[in-house]
Amino acid sequence: MSASGGTKAIVAALGANLAIAVAKFVAFLFSGSSSMLAESVHSLADSGNQGLLLLGGKKAQREATPQHPFGYGRERYIYAFLVSIVLFSVGGMFAVYEGYEKIKHPHALESWYWPVGVLVFAIIAEGFSFRTAIKESNQTRGSLSWTDFIRRAKAPELPVVLLEDFGALIGLVLALAGVGLAIGTGDGVWDGIGTLCIGILLIAIAIVLAAETKSLLLGEAAGTDQVDRIKAAVVDGDTVTGIIHMRTLHLGPEELLVAAKIAVQHDDTADEVANAINAAESRIREAVPIARVIYLEPDIYNEAAAAAGTNPARTPGGTPDEGATTPGPEAPEPGAPEPGATGPGAPEPGATDTPATPSDPTESGH
């Protein structure tokens, strides 16, 4: 997901929300509608959230330092998480409180045409912002559904803006319904009910955002398609014959760390192995440009260790071998002496001296 696309959607949402917040607050002053007050605070909170996203994007561009050798890419995740907190507290909890107070102490609306006119204007403005976010998201969404896009996106800005704008549009419809029922029945309780529904909606959206950004903060691996491209790029079938195990981690939305132990021929020279590693790194960066930090460790493939597999529960990010059921005990490191060996690298009794070559380049002792 491009940072420029996210920035464009943020700026569009910021401009729309600032204009809407002012209009809603004016409507509240003239009408006394609690829905208008809740919606004005919601729009003000959304404006602050967009400011946080822009600030996070700016801070994430700082150069790496000795104290932070992998850079500041995760700043964007931190500020996206702050957005969920602001949305929950300033937007959701405030609206719930206002709705409760209005239901408990209802009063008739004054100058009803103010909130109705502002709500119609706000729906148009939020629709423009939502349309911009959808357009920018479609450039990177591919064939993913919207739910999968929000769950799998590594850059937090577009999912945040999408959810905020979607929630704002639903909230405006709820506010319009509450105001309309209050005007039609003369009972201000409906205005309070609309406000309460807005608060519940904002809290639900904030919880979804918090859950998704928490996962990003903890560290997520590369997508399945990227992992497949990296695996295909590593193996050359000559010096690098397979991948023993591999881990990937997003250091930021557009920065990926790749660490792998690769199988090489037992009779290759150090110079040949070094050249093969350099070539593999170049192929990885060509296949997946965001792979910025790459660590490749050569080792001799060990058929027994690969067949036994390692315990994925003890290896973060590990997955069982295809067809495996219950993971077994941790297998010895590839290249390590087998149990019962009498010397370094000594084979089991009856085993051949020549290490086996993996039949499948991607088969490994995970």
Short mmCIF file of C-alpha atoms in Angstrom, two decimals:
data_model
loop_
_atom_site.label_atom_id
_atom_site.label_comp_id
_atom_site.label_asym_id
_atom_site.label_seq_id
_atom_site.Cartn_x
_atom_site.Cartn_y
_atom_site.Cartn_z
CA MET A 1 0.00 0.00 0.00
CA SER A 2 1.53 3.27 -1.01
CA ALA A 3 2.07 5.98 1.55
CA SER A 4 1.07 8.62 -1.02
CA GLY A 5 -2.32 7.03 -1.52
CA GLY A 6 -2.89 6.92 2.21
CA THR A 7 -1.84 10.56 2.58
CA LYS A 8 -4.24 11.68 -0.14
CA ALA A 9 -7.15 9.92 1.58
CA ILE A 10 -6.16 11.39 4.96
CA VAL A 11 -5.99 14.96 3.64
CA ALA A 12 -9.40 14.58 1.95
CA ALA A 13 -10.92 13.22 5.18
CA LEU A 14 -9.28 15.97 7.26
CA GLY A 15 -10.69 18.76 5.11
CA ALA A 16 -14.17 17.24 5.09
CA ASN A 17 -14.23 16.60 8.84
CA LEU A 18 -13.08 20.09 9.80
CA ALA A 19 -15.83 21.68 7.69
CA ILE A 20 -18.43 19.25 9.00
CA ALA A 21 -17.40 19.75 12.64
CA VAL A 22 -17.90 23.52 12.39
CA ALA A 23 -21.27 23.13 10.65
CA LYS A 24 -22.52 20.57 13.20
CA PHE A 25 -21.49 22.71 16.16
CA VAL A 26 -23.33 25.71 14.72
CA ALA A 27 -26.41 23.52 14.23
CA PHE A 28 -26.16 22.38 17.87
CA LEU A 29 -26.02 25.97 19.12
CA PHE A 30 -29.19 26.90 17.21
CA SER A 31 -31.18 23.69 17.81
CA GLY A 32 -29.94 22.22 21.08
CA SER A 33 -29.82 18.76 19.46
CA SER A 34 -27.67 16.29 21.40
CA SER A 35 -27.21 14.30 18.18
CA MET A 36 -25.63 17.39 16.66
CA LEU A 37 -23.34 17.86 19.66
CA ALA A 38 -22.27 14.20 19.56
CA GLU A 39 -21.70 14.39 15.81
CA SER A 40 -19.70 17.62 16.09
CA VAL A 41 -17.43 16.02 18.71
CA HIS A 42 -17.19 12.91 16.49
CA SER A 43 -16.07 15.00 13.51
CA LEU A 44 -13.63 16.95 15.69
CA ALA A 45 -12.18 13.67 16.99
CA ASP A 46 -11.90 12.36 13.42
CA SER A 47 -10.02 15.53 12.44
CA GLY A 48 -7.61 14.96 15.31
CA ASN A 49 -7.22 11.34 14.23
CA GLN A 50 -6.25 12.34 10.72
CA GLY A 51 -3.71 14.72 12.23
CA LEU A 52 -2.28 11.82 14.24
CA LEU A 53 -1.99 9.67 11.11
CA LEU A 54 -0.15 12.43 9.25
CA LEU A 55 2.18 12.93 12.23
CA GLY A 56 2.87 9.20 12.43
CA GLY A 57 3.69 9.07 8.73
CA LYS A 58 6.11 11.97 9.14
CA LYS A 59 7.89 10.45 12.14
CA ALA A 60 8.17 7.06 10.43
CA GLN A 61 10.39 8.62 7.74
CA ARG A 62 13.26 9.28 10.17
CA GLU A 63 16.56 7.57 9.43
CA ALA A 64 17.68 4.56 11.46
CA THR A 65 19.89 5.26 14.49
CA PRO A 66 22.21 3.06 16.57
CA GLN A 67 19.48 2.89 19.19
CA HIS A 68 16.83 2.02 16.58
CA PRO A 69 18.84 0.18 13.90
CA PHE A 70 15.75 -0.99 11.99
CA GLY A 71 14.30 2.51 11.68
CA TYR A 72 10.99 4.02 12.78
CA GLY A 73 8.53 2.42 10.37
CA ARG A 74 6.32 1.16 13.19
CA GLU A 75 5.55 4.73 14.28
CA ARG A 76 2.66 4.55 11.84
CA TYR A 77 1.22 1.60 13.76
CA ILE A 78 1.57 3.42 17.09
CA TYR A 79 -0.31 6.48 15.89
CA ALA A 80 -3.00 4.33 14.28
CA PHE A 81 -3.48 2.65 17.66
CA LEU A 82 -3.80 6.09 19.28
CA VAL A 83 -6.55 6.84 16.76
CA SER A 84 -8.58 3.89 18.05
CA ILE A 85 -8.19 5.17 21.63
CA VAL A 86 -9.33 8.67 20.68
CA LEU A 87 -12.27 7.30 18.70
CA PHE A 88 -13.31 5.11 21.63
CA SER A 89 -13.00 7.75 24.36
CA VAL A 90 -13.62 11.17 22.79
CA GLY A 91 -16.06 9.96 20.14
CA GLY A 92 -17.82 6.85 21.44
CA MET A 93 -17.97 7.33 25.21
CA PHE A 94 -18.91 11.00 24.90
CA ALA A 95 -21.78 10.15 22.54
CA VAL A 96 -23.02 7.40 24.88
CA TYR A 97 -22.99 9.85 27.78
CA GLU A 98 -24.81 12.54 25.79
CA GLY A 99 -27.40 10.04 24.57
CA TYR A 100 -28.07 8.83 28.12
CA GLU A 101 -28.48 12.39 29.39
CA LYS A 102 -30.85 13.31 26.56
CA ILE A 103 -32.99 10.21 27.14
CA LYS A 104 -33.09 10.94 30.85
CA HIS A 105 -33.81 14.66 30.39
CA PRO A 106 -35.43 15.08 26.95
CA HIS A 107 -36.36 18.46 25.49
CA ALA A 108 -37.86 19.55 22.20
CA LEU A 109 -35.63 20.65 19.34
CA GLU A 110 -35.47 24.31 18.38
CA SER A 111 -34.87 25.52 14.82
CA TRP A 112 -35.02 21.97 13.50
CA TYR A 113 -34.04 23.03 9.98
CA TRP A 114 -30.48 23.72 11.17
CA PRO A 115 -29.59 20.13 12.10
CA VAL A 116 -31.42 18.72 9.07
CA GLY A 117 -29.60 21.03 6.67
CA VAL A 118 -26.22 20.38 8.29
CA LEU A 119 -26.75 16.61 8.28
CA VAL A 120 -27.52 16.64 4.56
CA PHE A 121 -24.37 18.72 3.93
CA ALA A 122 -22.32 16.39 6.14
CA ILE A 123 -23.54 13.27 4.29
CA ILE A 124 -22.42 14.82 0.99
CA ALA A 125 -19.00 15.82 2.38
CA GLU A 126 -18.40 12.47 4.10
CA GLY A 127 -19.48 10.71 0.92
CA PHE A 128 -16.78 12.60 -0.98
CA SER A 129 -14.17 11.61 1.61
CA PHE A 130 -15.34 7.99 1.61
CA ARG A 131 -15.24 7.89 -2.20
CA THR A 132 -11.63 9.13 -2.15
CA ALA A 133 -10.64 6.47 0.39
CA ILE A 134 -12.31 3.74 -1.70
CA LYS A 135 -10.60 4.94 -4.87
CA GLU A 136 -7.15 4.95 -3.24
CA SER A 137 -7.75 1.56 -1.60
CA ASN A 138 -8.80 -0.07 -4.87
CA GLN A 139 -5.32 0.62 -6.28
CA THR A 140 -3.81 -1.85 -3.80
CA ARG A 141 -6.76 -4.00 -2.70
CA GLY A 142 -6.63 -6.30 -5.72
CA SER A 143 -9.08 -9.19 -5.47
CA LEU A 144 -9.40 -9.02 -1.68
CA SER A 145 -12.80 -8.38 -0.14
CA TRP A 146 -13.12 -5.22 1.93
CA THR A 147 -13.07 -7.25 5.13
CA ASP A 148 -9.89 -9.07 4.10
CA PHE A 149 -8.32 -5.82 2.95
CA ILE A 150 -8.86 -4.18 6.36
CA ARG A 151 -7.58 -7.28 8.15
CA ARG A 152 -4.51 -7.90 5.98
CA ALA A 153 -3.36 -4.39 5.07
CA LYS A 154 0.10 -3.62 6.47
CA ALA A 155 -0.27 0.15 6.06
CA PRO A 156 -2.80 1.38 8.63
CA GLU A 157 -3.88 4.70 7.09
CA LEU A 158 -6.40 3.59 4.46
CA PRO A 159 -8.17 1.01 6.68
CA VAL A 160 -8.46 3.66 9.42
CA VAL A 161 -9.89 6.29 7.07
CA LEU A 162 -12.24 3.74 5.48
CA LEU A 163 -13.65 2.66 8.84
CA GLU A 164 -13.89 6.23 10.10
CA ASP A 165 -15.72 7.45 7.01
CA PHE A 166 -17.99 4.42 6.96
CA GLY A 167 -18.81 4.94 10.63
CA ALA A 168 -19.36 8.66 10.04
CA LEU A 169 -21.86 8.01 7.23
CA ILE A 170 -23.79 5.48 9.33
CA GLY A 171 -23.67 7.90 12.29
CA LEU A 172 -25.06 10.72 10.16
CA VAL A 173 -27.95 8.52 9.05
CA LEU A 174 -28.64 7.62 12.69
CA ALA A 175 -28.49 11.28 13.69
CA LEU A 176 -30.84 12.23 10.85
CA ALA A 177 -33.25 9.49 11.90
CA GLY A 178 -33.12 10.60 15.54
CA VAL A 179 -33.66 14.26 14.67
CA GLY A 180 -36.44 13.40 12.21
CA LEU A 181 -38.31 11.26 14.75
CA ALA A 182 -37.86 13.94 17.41
CA ILE A 183 -39.34 16.54 15.06
CA GLY A 184 -42.17 14.30 13.89
CA THR A 185 -43.24 13.12 17.36
CA GLY A 186 -42.27 16.19 19.35
CA ASP A 187 -40.43 13.87 21.73
CA GLY A 188 -36.75 14.68 22.30
CA VAL A 189 -36.09 11.13 23.53
CA TRP A 190 -35.61 10.03 19.92
CA ASP A 191 -32.76 12.50 19.57
CA GLY A 192 -31.13 10.89 22.60
CA ILE A 193 -31.65 7.39 21.20
CA GLY A 194 -29.97 8.44 17.95
CA THR A 195 -27.05 9.85 19.92
CA LEU A 196 -26.73 6.64 21.94
CA CYS A 197 -26.66 4.54 18.77
CA ILE A 198 -23.91 6.75 17.36
CA GLY A 199 -21.84 6.18 20.50
CA ILE A 200 -22.24 2.39 20.32
CA LEU A 201 -21.27 2.43 16.64
CA LEU A 202 -18.10 4.45 17.31
CA ILE A 203 -17.07 2.16 20.16
CA ALA A 204 -17.49 -0.90 17.92
CA ILE A 205 -15.35 0.67 15.17
CA ALA A 206 -12.71 1.68 17.72
CA ILE A 207 -12.49 -1.90 19.01
CA VAL A 208 -11.99 -3.25 15.46
CA LEU A 209 -9.26 -0.67 14.78
CA ALA A 210 -7.52 -1.44 18.08
CA ALA A 211 -7.50 -5.18 17.37
CA GLU A 212 -6.05 -4.75 13.87
CA THR A 213 -3.37 -2.23 14.83
CA LYS A 214 -2.41 -4.32 17.87
CA SER A 215 -1.61 -7.19 15.52
CA LEU A 216 0.57 -4.87 13.42
CA LEU A 217 2.36 -3.59 16.52
CA LEU A 218 3.15 -7.12 17.65
CA GLY A 219 4.71 -7.81 14.25
CA GLU A 220 3.17 -9.51 11.24
CA ALA A 221 4.81 -11.69 8.61
CA ALA A 222 4.78 -10.98 4.90
CA GLY A 223 1.71 -11.95 2.92
CA THR A 224 1.43 -15.44 1.43
CA ASP A 225 2.12 -14.23 -2.12
CA GLN A 226 5.24 -12.35 -0.98
CA VAL A 227 6.52 -15.39 0.93
CA ASP A 228 6.06 -17.55 -2.18
CA ARG A 229 7.99 -15.05 -4.33
CA ILE A 230 10.82 -14.89 -1.79
CA LYS A 231 11.10 -18.69 -1.64
CA ALA A 232 11.21 -18.93 -5.42
CA ALA A 233 13.88 -16.21 -5.57
CA VAL A 234 16.18 -17.77 -2.97
CA VAL A 235 16.70 -21.18 -4.58
CA ASP A 236 18.88 -21.26 -7.71
CA GLY A 237 19.10 -25.08 -7.94
CA ASP A 238 22.88 -24.92 -8.13
CA THR A 239 24.60 -23.62 -5.01
CA VAL A 240 21.41 -22.87 -3.05
CA THR A 241 19.43 -26.09 -3.20
CA GLY A 242 16.66 -25.36 -0.74
CA ILE A 243 15.33 -23.39 2.22
CA ILE A 244 15.75 -25.07 5.59
CA HIS A 245 13.58 -22.51 7.36
CA MET A 246 12.59 -18.87 6.85
CA ARG A 247 10.98 -16.06 8.85
CA THR A 248 9.67 -12.68 7.66
CA LEU A 249 8.64 -9.64 9.68
CA HIS A 250 7.26 -6.22 8.76
CA LEU A 251 9.48 -3.51 10.23
CA GLY A 252 7.00 -1.02 8.82
CA PRO A 253 4.30 -0.96 6.14
CA GLU A 254 6.88 -0.71 3.33
CA GLU A 255 9.86 -2.42 4.94
CA LEU A 256 10.29 -6.17 5.33
CA LEU A 257 12.89 -8.22 7.20
CA VAL A 258 13.76 -11.64 5.75
CA ALA A 259 15.81 -14.18 7.72
CA ALA A 260 16.45 -17.67 6.33
CA LYS A 261 18.72 -20.67 6.73
CA ILE A 262 19.48 -21.97 3.26
CA ALA A 263 20.82 -25.34 2.11
CA VAL A 264 24.04 -25.32 0.10
CA GLN A 265 26.17 -28.07 -1.44
CA HIS A 266 28.57 -29.70 1.02
CA ASP A 267 31.57 -29.34 -1.28
CA ASP A 268 31.09 -25.68 -2.25
CA THR A 269 33.88 -23.28 -1.35
CA ALA A 270 33.36 -20.29 0.93
CA ASP A 271 33.74 -17.98 -2.06
CA GLU A 272 31.04 -19.84 -3.99
CA VAL A 273 28.66 -19.75 -1.01
CA ALA A 274 29.25 -16.02 -0.45
CA ASN A 275 28.56 -15.25 -4.12
CA ALA A 276 25.42 -17.42 -4.02
CA ILE A 277 24.13 -15.54 -0.97
CA ASN A 278 24.74 -12.16 -2.62
CA ALA A 279 22.93 -13.35 -5.75
CA ALA A 280 20.02 -14.66 -3.69
CA GLU A 281 19.68 -11.32 -1.88
CA SER A 282 19.54 -9.52 -5.23
CA ARG A 283 16.85 -11.90 -6.49
CA ILE A 284 14.80 -11.40 -3.31
CA ARG A 285 14.91 -7.61 -3.61
CA GLU A 286 13.91 -7.84 -7.24
CA ALA A 287 10.99 -10.15 -6.47
CA VAL A 288 9.83 -8.24 -3.35
CA PRO A 289 11.18 -4.65 -3.38
CA ILE A 290 10.11 -3.94 0.20
CA ALA A 291 12.52 -6.65 1.45
CA ARG A 292 15.06 -4.15 2.78
CA VAL A 293 16.78 -6.19 5.53
CA ILE A 294 17.90 -9.70 4.53
CA TYR A 295 19.88 -12.24 6.54
CA LEU A 296 20.78 -15.56 4.88
CA GLU A 297 22.65 -18.25 6.79
CA PRO A 298 24.15 -21.15 4.80
CA ASP A 299 24.06 -24.69 6.15
CA ILE A 300 24.38 -28.26 4.92
CA TYR A 301 21.02 -29.90 4.33
CA ASN A 302 20.32 -32.79 6.71
CA GLU A 303 17.71 -35.23 5.45
CA ALA A 304 16.98 -36.75 8.87
CA ALA A 305 16.41 -33.34 10.48
CA ALA A 306 14.23 -32.21 7.61
CA ALA A 307 12.14 -35.39 7.76
CA ALA A 308 11.61 -35.07 11.51
CA GLY A 309 10.69 -31.38 11.34
CA THR A 310 10.94 -28.92 14.20
CA ASN A 311 8.24 -28.07 16.69
CA PRO A 312 6.35 -25.03 15.30
CA ALA A 313 5.08 -24.22 18.79
CA ARG A 314 8.66 -23.48 19.82
CA THR A 315 9.55 -21.53 16.70
CA PRO A 316 7.58 -18.26 16.27
CA GLY A 317 6.02 -18.16 12.82
CA GLY A 318 6.67 -21.84 12.17
CA THR A 319 4.12 -24.02 10.42
CA PRO A 320 3.86 -27.81 10.46
CA ASP A 321 5.15 -29.73 7.45
CA GLU A 322 2.46 -30.61 4.92
CA GLY A 323 0.65 -33.75 6.00
CA ALA A 324 1.94 -33.51 9.58
CA THR A 325 -0.47 -33.96 12.47
CA THR A 326 0.76 -33.38 16.00
CA PRO A 327 4.13 -31.60 16.13
CA GLY A 328 6.85 -33.78 17.56
CA PRO A 329 9.83 -32.86 19.72
CA GLU A 330 12.31 -30.24 18.56
CA ALA A 331 14.54 -31.75 15.85
CA PRO A 332 18.32 -31.21 15.84
CA GLU A 333 19.64 -28.23 13.88
CA PRO A 334 20.39 -29.08 10.24
CA GLY A 335 24.05 -29.98 10.01
CA ALA A 336 24.28 -30.94 13.70
CA PRO A 337 25.46 -34.43 14.76
CA GLU A 338 22.73 -36.99 15.07
CA PRO A 339 22.00 -38.49 18.51
CA GLY A 340 24.51 -41.18 19.34
CA ALA A 341 27.24 -39.79 17.08
CA THR A 342 30.77 -40.11 18.37
CA GLY A 343 32.25 -37.05 16.74
CA PRO A 344 31.32 -33.66 15.27
CA GLY A 345 29.04 -34.19 12.30
CA ALA A 346 29.39 -37.97 12.55
CA PRO A 347 26.53 -39.88 10.85
CA GLU A 348 24.38 -42.53 12.40
CA PRO A 349 25.72 -46.09 12.12
CA GLY A 350 24.88 -47.45 8.71
CA ALA A 351 24.32 -44.01 7.17
CA THR A 352 26.20 -42.88 4.08
CA ASP A 353 28.90 -40.25 4.22
CA THR A 354 27.34 -38.07 1.51
CA PRO A 355 24.64 -35.65 2.73
CA ALA A 356 21.37 -35.99 0.89
CA THR A 357 20.04 -33.23 -1.33
CA PRO A 358 16.42 -32.19 -0.72
CA SER A 359 14.06 -33.57 -3.34
CA ASP A 360 11.88 -30.49 -3.11
CA PRO A 361 13.69 -27.12 -2.86
CA THR A 362 11.04 -25.72 -0.54
CA GLU A 363 10.83 -28.76 1.73
CA SER A 364 12.49 -27.94 5.00
CA GLY A 365 12.92 -28.87 8.61
CA HIS A 366 10.62 -26.14 9.94
#
